[in-house]
Amino acid sequence: MSSHSDYPRFTLGSRLTDEQREFFRVHGFLHFRPFLSPEQVQALLRASEEVQAKWLAEGVEKVNGVPIKYGKDVDGSPIVQRFAFASHHSPVLREFLQDPRFTSLFPLLEAPGGRVGENEKDGLVINHYVNVTGSEFSQMGWHTDSLRDVFYGKRIGPMLNVGVHLDGTPATNGGLRLLAGTHQQPLRDMLFRKKYYKDVGPDDNEIAVETEPGDLTVHDGRMWHRVARSPLVGEASRRRVMYVPIISGKYDPKHAKSATPFYLRFLHLVK
Ligand SMILES: O=C(O)CCC(=O)C(=O)O
Ligand SMILES: [Fe+2]
């Protein structure tokens, strides 16, 4: 168990630097600090709480075919623990996705015509982890985000997953773990290096991503990663992070009648 956090934190400007592009090419991820001010973080948290209140009141089970995961907070109150397409239900979140700095990440796709996938995949996802009795979401086993393409019988399209971290999470409080460099692996390793979502244990080579509130990370969709459960319980274990895909290729929006994707049948394994 030798995870480490010994990697550079960068600053995101209107253009990526050569150093940033080279780091991403080799390692498959980048970590930018700071991306958002404390006020912006608070505004995004408030916006997610408004969407949550609405979905709880309406008993929303799926959005565009993607199941919404509910659980209990430290005080026993019901919360949304995994949102999908959150920006479709919040002007504040929709506006946030217009931040021009997302555009500066498009060259990492190495493909023409990048876009923020607000209406595709699972749209803007918000993950809310808390380690407490009644919580349905405190960790996520090993996976790659690009497996979804394989299930659809598609060629694996270029995809970046951009994380906007709303809580500060030192490695001692669980959080994101990456196997750097695995974005360049053969397909066999993308399929079989770990048991998808079932393997939850540490890897000798994993990198622990340590965040401050307002940090931004980006990882290649083909890279193996997991979310480690916090060894802490209650309030101290809380971790909220938003993800939005950056993709290229044919526009493939989801809509109210979209079928539930096969890969989301794994969602019950995530607890
Ligand atoms: O919560 C995180 O940092 C990662 C979540 C994740 O890997 C996913 O939702 O696919
Ligand atoms: Fe993921």
Coordinates of C-alpha atoms in Angstrom, one line a residue, residues 4-257:
H4 CA 1.7 8.7 -3.2
S5 CA 0.7 12.3 -4.1
D6 CA 4.0 13.3 -5.5
Y7 CA 3.0 15.0 -8.8
P8 CA 2.7 18.6 -10.0
R9 CA -0.2 20.9 -9.6
F10 CA -0.7 23.3 -12.5
T11 CA -2.6 26.5 -13.2
L12 CA -5.1 26.6 -16.0
G13 CA -5.0 29.6 -18.2
S14 CA -6.6 30.3 -21.5
R15 CA -4.2 28.0 -23.2
L16 CA -2.4 24.8 -22.0
T17 CA 1.3 25.1 -21.8
D18 CA 3.6 22.7 -23.6
E19 CA 4.6 21.3 -20.2
Q20 CA 1.0 20.6 -19.3
R21 CA 0.3 18.9 -22.7
E22 CA 3.4 16.7 -22.3
F23 CA 2.5 15.7 -18.7
F24 CA -1.0 14.7 -19.9
R25 CA 0.4 12.8 -22.9
V26 CA 2.7 10.7 -20.6
H27 CA 0.6 10.4 -17.5
G28 CA -3.0 10.7 -18.7
F29 CA -4.1 13.3 -16.1
L30 CA -3.6 16.9 -15.0
H31 CA -4.4 18.7 -11.7
F32 CA -5.1 22.4 -11.7
R33 CA -5.2 24.6 -8.6
P34 CA -7.0 26.8 -7.9
F35 CA -9.8 26.8 -10.5
L36 CA -12.7 28.2 -8.5
S37 CA -12.9 30.8 -5.7
P38 CA -14.4 29.8 -2.4
E39 CA -17.5 31.9 -3.4
Q40 CA -17.9 30.0 -6.6
V41 CA -17.6 26.7 -4.8
Q42 CA -20.3 27.8 -2.4
A43 CA -22.6 28.8 -5.3
L44 CA -22.2 25.4 -6.9
L45 CA -22.9 23.6 -3.7
R46 CA -26.1 25.7 -3.2
A47 CA -27.1 25.0 -6.8
S48 CA -26.7 21.2 -6.3
E49 CA -28.7 21.4 -3.0
E50 CA -31.5 23.2 -4.9
V51 CA -31.6 20.4 -7.6
Q52 CA -31.5 17.8 -4.8
A53 CA -34.5 19.4 -3.0
K54 CA -36.5 19.4 -6.3
W55 CA -35.6 15.7 -7.1
L56 CA -36.4 14.6 -3.5
A57 CA -39.8 16.4 -3.7
E58 CA -40.6 14.9 -7.1
G59 CA -39.1 11.5 -6.4
V60 CA -37.0 11.6 -9.6
E61 CA -35.6 8.1 -10.3
K62 CA -33.9 8.6 -13.6
V63 CA -32.8 11.6 -15.7
N64 CA -32.5 10.8 -19.4
G65 CA -32.4 7.1 -18.6
V66 CA -29.6 7.4 -16.0
P67 CA -30.6 6.3 -12.5
I68 CA -30.2 8.8 -9.7
K69 CA -28.6 7.4 -6.5
Y70 CA -30.1 8.4 -3.2
G71 CA -28.8 7.8 0.4
K72 CA -28.7 9.2 3.8
D73 CA -26.6 12.0 5.2
V74 CA -24.9 12.1 8.6
D75 CA -28.1 13.4 10.3
G76 CA -30.2 10.7 8.6
S77 CA -31.8 13.0 6.1
P78 CA -32.3 11.8 2.5
I79 CA -29.8 13.1 0.0
V80 CA -28.9 12.6 -3.7
Q81 CA -25.5 10.9 -3.8
R82 CA -25.1 10.7 -7.6
F83 CA -26.7 13.2 -9.9
A84 CA -26.8 13.0 -13.7
F85 CA -27.5 15.8 -16.1
A86 CA -27.6 18.2 -13.1
S87 CA -27.1 21.2 -15.3
H88 CA -30.4 20.5 -17.1
H89 CA -32.1 21.4 -13.8
S90 CA -30.1 24.4 -12.7
P91 CA -29.4 27.7 -14.5
V92 CA -26.3 28.2 -12.2
L93 CA -24.8 24.9 -13.2
R94 CA -25.7 25.4 -16.8
E95 CA -23.9 28.8 -16.8
F96 CA -20.9 27.3 -15.0
L97 CA -20.3 24.9 -18.0
Q98 CA -19.9 27.9 -20.2
D99 CA -16.6 28.8 -18.5
P100 CA -14.2 29.4 -21.4
R101 CA -11.4 27.6 -19.6
F102 CA -13.1 24.2 -20.3
T103 CA -12.4 25.0 -24.0
S104 CA -8.7 25.3 -23.3
L105 CA -8.7 21.5 -22.4
F106 CA -10.0 20.5 -25.8
P107 CA -6.5 20.0 -27.4
L108 CA -6.0 17.1 -24.9
L109 CA -8.5 15.1 -27.0
E110 CA -6.0 15.0 -29.9
A111 CA -9.1 15.0 -32.1
P112 CA -11.0 17.8 -33.9
G113 CA -14.1 19.5 -32.6
G114 CA -14.1 19.1 -28.8
R115 CA -17.2 20.0 -26.8
V116 CA -18.4 19.9 -23.2
G117 CA -20.8 16.9 -23.1
E118 CA -23.6 18.6 -21.2
N119 CA -26.3 16.5 -23.1
E120 CA -24.3 13.3 -23.7
K121 CA -23.0 10.3 -21.6
D122 CA -24.3 11.2 -18.1
G123 CA -24.1 14.9 -18.6
L124 CA -22.9 16.9 -15.5
V125 CA -22.6 14.3 -12.8
I126 CA -22.3 15.2 -9.1
N127 CA -21.0 12.6 -6.7
H128 CA -21.6 13.1 -3.0
Y129 CA -19.7 10.6 -0.9
V130 CA -20.2 10.3 2.9
N131 CA -19.2 7.4 5.1
V132 CA -22.0 6.9 7.6
T133 CA -24.7 4.2 8.2
G134 CA -27.4 4.7 5.6
S135 CA -25.1 6.2 3.0
E136 CA -25.3 4.4 -0.3
F137 CA -22.1 5.9 -1.7
S138 CA -18.8 6.0 0.1
Q139 CA -16.4 4.6 -2.5
M140 CA -16.2 3.5 -6.1
G141 CA -14.2 0.4 -7.3
W142 CA -11.6 0.3 -10.1
H143 CA -12.9 1.2 -13.6
T144 CA -12.2 3.2 -16.7
D145 CA -14.8 5.6 -18.0
S146 CA -14.4 4.5 -21.6
L147 CA -15.7 1.0 -21.0
R148 CA -19.1 2.5 -21.8
D149 CA -18.1 2.8 -25.5
V150 CA -17.1 -0.9 -25.6
F151 CA -20.5 -1.9 -24.3
Y152 CA -22.2 0.1 -27.1
G153 CA -20.0 -1.7 -29.6
K154 CA -18.4 1.6 -30.5
R155 CA -14.8 2.4 -31.2
I156 CA -13.5 3.9 -28.0
G157 CA -13.9 7.6 -28.7
P158 CA -11.7 10.3 -27.3
M159 CA -13.0 11.3 -23.9
L160 CA -11.7 13.4 -21.1
N161 CA -13.4 13.4 -17.7
V162 CA -13.1 16.7 -16.0
G163 CA -13.5 16.8 -12.2
V164 CA -14.5 20.0 -10.2
H165 CA -13.7 19.3 -6.6
L166 CA -15.9 21.0 -4.1
D167 CA -14.3 19.7 -0.9
G168 CA -10.8 19.5 0.3
T169 CA -9.7 15.8 0.4
P170 CA -6.2 14.9 1.7
A171 CA -5.1 11.3 0.8
T172 CA -5.8 10.3 4.4
N173 CA -9.5 11.0 3.7
G174 CA -9.9 8.6 0.8
G175 CA -10.7 10.1 -2.6
L176 CA -9.5 9.7 -6.2
R177 CA -6.8 7.2 -7.0
L178 CA -5.3 6.9 -10.5
L179 CA -3.1 4.4 -12.3
A180 CA -1.1 7.0 -14.3
G181 CA -0.1 6.0 -17.8
T182 CA -2.8 3.3 -18.2
H183 CA -4.5 5.5 -20.8
Q184 CA -2.0 4.1 -23.3
Q185 CA -2.6 0.4 -22.4
P186 CA -3.7 -2.3 -24.9
L187 CA -7.5 -3.0 -25.0
R188 CA -6.9 -6.2 -23.2
D189 CA -5.6 -4.3 -20.2
M190 CA -8.4 -1.8 -20.4
L191 CA -10.9 -4.7 -20.1
F192 CA -9.1 -7.0 -17.6
R193 CA -6.5 -5.3 -15.5
K194 CA -9.0 -5.2 -12.6
K195 CA -12.5 -6.5 -12.0
Y196 CA -14.7 -3.6 -13.0
Y197 CA -16.2 -1.9 -9.8
K198 CA -15.7 -5.1 -7.7
D199 CA -12.0 -4.5 -7.1
V200 CA -11.9 -1.8 -4.5
G201 CA -8.4 -2.3 -2.9
P202 CA -5.3 -0.2 -3.2
D203 CA -2.7 -0.7 -5.9
D204 CA 1.0 -0.4 -5.3
N205 CA 1.3 2.0 -8.2
E206 CA -1.8 4.2 -7.5
I207 CA -1.5 8.0 -7.2
A208 CA -3.7 9.7 -4.6
V209 CA -5.2 12.9 -5.9
E210 CA -5.3 15.4 -3.0
T211 CA -7.7 18.3 -3.5
E212 CA -8.4 21.7 -2.1
P213 CA -12.0 23.0 -2.6
G214 CA -12.1 24.5 -6.1
D215 CA -9.5 22.3 -7.8
L216 CA -10.0 20.9 -11.2
T217 CA -8.7 17.6 -12.5
V218 CA -8.8 16.1 -15.9
H219 CA -8.2 12.4 -16.8
D220 CA -8.2 10.4 -20.0
G221 CA -11.3 8.2 -20.2
R222 CA -9.2 5.1 -20.8
M223 CA -7.3 5.4 -17.5
W224 CA -8.0 3.1 -14.6
H225 CA -9.1 4.9 -11.4
R226 CA -11.2 4.4 -8.2
V227 CA -12.5 6.3 -5.3
A228 CA -11.1 5.1 -2.0
R229 CA -13.5 5.1 1.0
S230 CA -12.6 7.5 3.8
P231 CA -11.3 5.8 6.9
L232 CA -13.1 8.6 8.7
V233 CA -16.8 8.6 9.4
G234 CA -19.5 11.3 9.5
E235 CA -19.0 14.9 8.5
A236 CA -15.2 14.5 8.1
S237 CA -15.7 11.9 5.4
R238 CA -17.8 14.2 3.1
R239 CA -16.6 14.5 -0.5
R240 CA -18.5 16.3 -3.3
V241 CA -17.1 16.4 -6.8
M242 CA -18.7 17.3 -10.2
Y243 CA -17.7 15.6 -13.4
V244 CA -18.4 16.6 -17.0
P245 CA -17.1 14.8 -20.1
I246 CA -15.2 16.5 -22.9
I247 CA -15.7 14.6 -26.1
S248 CA -15.6 14.9 -29.9
G249 CA -17.1 13.0 -32.8
K250 CA -20.7 12.6 -33.6
Y251 CA -23.2 14.5 -31.4
D252 CA -25.1 11.9 -29.5
P253 CA -27.5 13.6 -27.0
K254 CA -29.6 11.8 -24.5
H255 CA -33.3 12.6 -24.0
A256 CA -36.2 11.8 -21.7
K257 CA -36.9 8.5 -23.5

